[in-house]
PDB file of C-alpha atoms in Angstrom:
ATOM      1  CA  LEU A   1     -78.503  46.516 -16.748  1.00 77.00           C
ATOM      2  CA  TRP A   2     -80.702  46.590 -19.364  1.00 79.00           C
ATOM      3  CA  SER A   3     -82.971  49.107 -20.609  1.00 87.00           C
ATOM      4  CA  LEU A   4     -86.543  48.693 -20.370  1.00 91.00           C
ATOM      5  CA  ASP A   5     -89.394  48.863 -23.339  1.00 92.00           C
ATOM      6  CA  HIS A   6     -91.380  51.221 -20.646  1.00 92.00           C
ATOM      7  CA  GLU A   7     -91.079  51.742 -16.720  1.00 93.00           C
ATOM      8  CA  GLY A   8     -92.088  48.502 -15.307  1.00 93.00           C
ATOM      9  CA  GLY A   9     -91.819  46.679 -18.947  1.00 94.00           C
ATOM     10  CA  ILE A  10     -89.570  43.788 -20.376  1.00 92.00           C
ATOM     11  CA  GLU A  11     -86.089  44.014 -21.173  1.00 90.00           C
ATOM     12  CA  LYS A  12     -84.987  45.402 -24.926  1.00 88.00           C
ATOM     13  CA  ALA A  13     -83.152  42.393 -26.526  1.00 79.00           C
ATOM     14  CA  PHE A  14     -82.067  43.978 -29.318  1.00 79.00           C
ATOM     15  CA  CYS A  15     -80.262  46.947 -27.701  1.00 81.00           C
ATOM     16  CA  CYS A  16     -79.457  49.027 -24.910  1.00 81.00           C
ATOM     17  CA  ILE A  17     -77.438  46.838 -22.826  1.00 81.00           C
ATOM     18  CA  ASN A  18     -75.326  49.095 -20.113  1.00 84.00           C
ATOM     19  CA  ALA A  19     -72.029  46.824 -19.137  1.00 89.00           C
ATOM     20  CA  THR A  20     -68.484  47.561 -19.059  1.00 94.00           C
ATOM     21  CA  ALA A  21     -65.787  46.409 -21.726  1.00 95.00           C
ATOM     22  CA  ARG A  22     -64.811  43.480 -19.941  1.00 97.00           C
ATOM     23  CA  ASP A  23     -68.518  42.648 -19.835  1.00 95.00           C
ATOM     24  CA  PHE A  24     -68.499  42.531 -23.574  1.00 95.00           C
ATOM     25  CA  ALA A  25     -65.559  40.624 -24.002  1.00 97.00           C
ATOM     26  CA  ARG A  26     -67.170  38.045 -21.394  1.00 97.00           C
ATOM     27  CA  ILE A  27     -69.787  37.568 -24.297  1.00 96.00           C
ATOM     28  CA  GLY A  28     -66.796  37.575 -26.787  1.00 97.00           C
ATOM     29  CA  LYS A  29     -65.424  34.831 -24.899  1.00 98.00           C
ATOM     30  CA  LEU A  30     -68.566  32.761 -24.353  1.00 97.00           C
ATOM     31  CA  VAL A  31     -69.571  32.899 -28.006  1.00 98.00           C
ATOM     32  CA  LEU A  32     -65.970  31.681 -28.742  1.00 98.00           C
ATOM     33  CA  ASN A  33     -65.983  28.946 -26.673  1.00 98.00           C
ATOM     34  CA  ASP A  34     -69.403  28.053 -27.848  1.00 97.00           C
ATOM     35  CA  GLY A  35     -71.386  28.989 -24.963  1.00 98.00           C
ATOM     36  CA  ILE A  36     -69.474  27.299 -22.586  1.00 98.00           C
ATOM     37  CA  TRP A  37     -68.089  29.585 -19.203  1.00 97.00           C
ATOM     38  CA  ASN A  38     -66.032  27.961 -16.384  1.00 95.00           C
ATOM     39  CA  ASN A  39     -67.101  24.603 -17.561  1.00 96.00           C
ATOM     40  CA  GLU A  40     -70.596  24.877 -17.983  1.00 97.00           C
ATOM     41  CA  SER A  41     -72.678  24.945 -21.088  1.00 97.00           C
ATOM     42  CA  ILE A  42     -74.820  28.141 -20.424  1.00 96.00           C
ATOM     43  CA  VAL A  43     -75.697  28.673 -23.950  1.00 97.00           C
ATOM     44  CA  ASN A  44     -76.626  25.587 -26.328  1.00 97.00           C
ATOM     45  CA  LYS A  45     -73.367  24.893 -28.579  1.00 97.00           C
ATOM     46  CA  SER A  46     -75.347  24.506 -31.363  1.00 97.00           C
ATOM     47  CA  PHE A  47     -77.270  27.845 -31.052  1.00 97.00           C
ATOM     48  CA  VAL A  48     -73.975  29.474 -30.564  1.00 97.00           C
ATOM     49  CA  ARG A  49     -72.508  27.942 -33.821  1.00 97.00           C
ATOM     50  CA  GLU A  50     -75.210  28.666 -35.787  1.00 97.00           C
ATOM     51  CA  ALA A  51     -74.905  32.166 -34.604  1.00 97.00           C
ATOM     52  CA  VAL A  52     -71.660  32.771 -36.466  1.00 98.00           C
ATOM     53  CA  ARG A  53     -72.447  31.250 -39.586  1.00 97.00           C
ATOM     54  CA  PRO A  54     -74.238  32.609 -42.680  1.00 97.00           C
ATOM     55  CA  ASN A  55     -78.245  32.773 -41.866  1.00 95.00           C
ATOM     56  CA  GLY A  56     -78.642  31.506 -45.343  1.00 93.00           C
ATOM     57  CA  LEU A  57     -80.800  34.438 -46.464  1.00 95.00           C
ATOM     58  CA  ASN A  58     -80.475  35.886 -49.943  1.00 96.00           C
ATOM     59  CA  ASN A  59     -79.317  39.975 -50.031  1.00 93.00           C
ATOM     60  CA  LYS A  60     -81.462  42.297 -52.233  1.00 93.00           C
ATOM     61  CA  ASP A  61     -79.923  41.345 -54.913  1.00 95.00           C
ATOM     62  CA  GLY A  62     -80.640  37.577 -54.689  1.00 96.00           C
ATOM     63  CA  THR A  63     -76.716  36.566 -53.953  1.00 95.00           C
ATOM     64  CA  PRO A  64     -76.689  34.496 -50.371  1.00 96.00           C
ATOM     65  CA  CYS A  65     -75.461  36.657 -47.742  1.00 95.00           C
ATOM     66  CA  ILE A  66     -72.608  35.492 -45.851  1.00 96.00           C
ATOM     67  CA  THR A  67     -71.809  38.453 -43.967  1.00 96.00           C
ATOM     68  CA  TYR A  68     -74.397  38.223 -40.960  1.00 96.00           C
ATOM     69  CA  GLY A  69     -75.400  35.237 -38.758  1.00 96.00           C
ATOM     70  CA  LEU A  70     -77.964  35.421 -36.377  1.00 94.00           C
ATOM     71  CA  SER A  71     -76.856  38.711 -34.608  1.00 91.00           C
ATOM     72  CA  TRP A  72     -73.601  38.317 -35.620  1.00 96.00           C
ATOM     73  CA  TRP A  73     -71.404  39.687 -38.553  1.00 97.00           C
ATOM     74  CA  LEU A  74     -69.196  37.523 -40.378  1.00 98.00           C
ATOM     75  CA  GLY A  75     -66.236  38.634 -42.213  1.00 96.00           C
ATOM     76  CA  GLU A  76     -62.315  37.642 -43.365  1.00 96.00           C
ATOM     77  CA  TYR A  77     -59.576  39.483 -42.723  1.00 94.00           C
ATOM     78  CA  GLU A  78     -56.105  38.553 -44.057  1.00 92.00           C
ATOM     79  CA  GLY A  79     -57.161  34.945 -44.445  1.00 93.00           C
ATOM     80  CA  LYS A  80     -58.728  35.010 -40.668  1.00 94.00           C
ATOM     81  CA  SER A  81     -62.196  34.644 -40.267  1.00 96.00           C
ATOM     82  CA  PHE A  82     -63.774  37.104 -37.402  1.00 98.00           C
ATOM     83  CA  TYR A  83     -67.406  37.213 -36.207  1.00 98.00           C
ATOM     84  CA  PHE A  84     -68.334  40.671 -34.342  1.00 97.00           C
ATOM     85  CA  MET A  85     -71.272  42.554 -32.696  1.00 95.00           C
ATOM     86  CA  ARG A  86     -71.844  46.207 -33.455  1.00 92.00           C
ATOM     87  CA  GLY A  87     -73.226  48.880 -31.700  1.00 89.00           C
ATOM     88  CA  ILE A  88     -74.940  52.037 -33.304  1.00 85.00           C
ATOM     89  CA  LYS A  89     -72.288  54.417 -31.409  1.00 87.00           C
ATOM     90  CA  GLY A  90     -69.428  52.431 -32.744  1.00 89.00           C
ATOM     91  CA  GLN A  91     -69.119  49.737 -30.310  1.00 93.00           C
ATOM     92  CA  TYR A  92     -67.855  46.547 -31.288  1.00 95.00           C
ATOM     93  CA  VAL A  93     -66.908  43.111 -29.835  1.00 97.00           C
ATOM     94  CA  ILE A  94     -64.593  41.281 -32.484  1.00 98.00           C
ATOM     95  CA  VAL A  95     -63.680  37.874 -32.114  1.00 98.00           C
ATOM     96  CA  LEU A  96     -61.094  36.016 -34.061  1.00 97.00           C
ATOM     97  CA  PRO A  97     -61.571  32.506 -32.933  1.00 97.00           C
ATOM     98  CA  GLU A  98     -58.013  31.313 -35.167  1.00 95.00           C
ATOM     99  CA  LEU A  99     -55.924  33.664 -32.549  1.00 94.00           C
ATOM    100  CA  ASP A 100     -58.370  32.658 -29.578  1.00 95.00           C
ATOM    101  CA  LEU A 101     -58.236  36.993 -29.876  1.00 96.00           C
ATOM    102  CA  ILE A 102     -61.505  39.337 -28.593  1.00 97.00           C
ATOM    103  CA  LEU A 103     -61.469  42.740 -29.308  1.00 96.00           C
ATOM    104  CA  VAL A 104     -63.750  45.116 -27.678  1.00 97.00           C
ATOM    105  CA  ARG A 105     -64.339  48.691 -28.268  1.00 95.00           C
ATOM    106  CA  MET A 106     -66.261  51.047 -26.375  1.00 94.00           C
ATOM    107  CA  GLY A 107     -67.827  53.592 -28.876  1.00 86.00           C
ATOM    108  CA  LYS A 108     -68.675  57.243 -29.087  1.00 84.00           C
ATOM    109  CA  LYS A 109     -68.716  57.916 -32.949  1.00 83.00           C
ATOM    110  CA  ARG A 110     -69.727  54.969 -35.341  1.00 79.00           C
ATOM    111  CA  ASP A 111     -67.487  55.126 -38.695  1.00 78.00           C
ATOM    112  CA  VAL A 112     -69.667  53.803 -41.382  1.00 74.00           C
ATOM    113  CA  GLY A 113     -66.684  54.303 -44.003  1.00 74.00           C
ATOM    114  CA  SER A 114     -67.092  51.772 -47.287  1.00 74.00           C
ATOM    115  CA  GLY A 115     -69.559  49.383 -45.393  1.00 69.00           C
ATOM    116  CA  ASN A 116     -68.616  47.012 -48.295  1.00 77.00           C
ATOM    117  CA  PRO A 117     -68.991  44.496 -46.632  1.00 85.00           C
ATOM    118  CA  HIS A 118     -68.268  46.102 -42.976  1.00 91.00           C
ATOM    119  CA  PRO A 119     -67.477  49.563 -42.064  1.00 90.00           C
ATOM    120  CA  ASP A 120     -63.803  50.533 -42.046  1.00 90.00           C
ATOM    121  CA  ASP A 121     -62.754  50.562 -39.004  1.00 91.00           C
ATOM    122  CA  VAL A 122     -63.769  46.994 -37.861  1.00 93.00           C
ATOM    123  CA  TYR A 123     -60.567  46.060 -40.378  1.00 93.00           C
ATOM    124  CA  ARG A 124     -58.571  48.979 -38.694  1.00 93.00           C
ATOM    125  CA  TYR A 125     -58.929  47.496 -35.033  1.00 94.00           C
ATOM    126  CA  ILE A 126     -58.437  43.950 -36.326  1.00 95.00           C
ATOM    127  CA  GLU A 127     -55.531  45.371 -37.747  1.00 95.00           C
ATOM    128  CA  MET A 128     -54.074  47.211 -34.940  1.00 94.00           C
ATOM    129  CA  ALA A 129     -54.771  44.182 -32.588  1.00 93.00           C
ATOM    130  CA  LEU A 130     -53.073  42.003 -34.966  1.00 92.00           C
ATOM    131  CA  ARG A 131     -50.056  44.047 -34.906  1.00 92.00           C
ATOM    132  CA  ILE A 132     -50.159  44.483 -30.879  1.00 90.00           C
ATOM    133  CA  SER A 133     -50.631  40.918 -30.576  1.00 85.00           C
ATOM    134  CA  GLU A 134     -47.348  40.107 -32.110  1.00 80.00           C
ATOM    135  CA  GLN A 135     -45.129  41.822 -30.024  1.00 50.00           C
TER     136      GLN A 135
END
């Protein structure tokens, strides 16, 4: 379900998606698979690939932004690249393409942490998932 901007209005595309953890994992899988779902391309592959690359803009200090694509945050942990979506209440969909791994956290409270370059809890969730996936 999508929230509307007002009764009878249009869907908010920037927030407020009412979905299950499984639904969010499907979004991660769709992006991981270059926009292909059940052997059918439903999102343009070139758009998906562009979304998970640095956006070409500069940070406030003039340095190139390497931590944000097109609505996806970008990072690296222990030599492994990842990208993720983030909600205001600590919801995450984190994708580690090299490991074919998708993490979903349904949030309640957001951990801002150091924010350098991402909230600290992002790295904790990745660390936990890597530990679990080794077993």
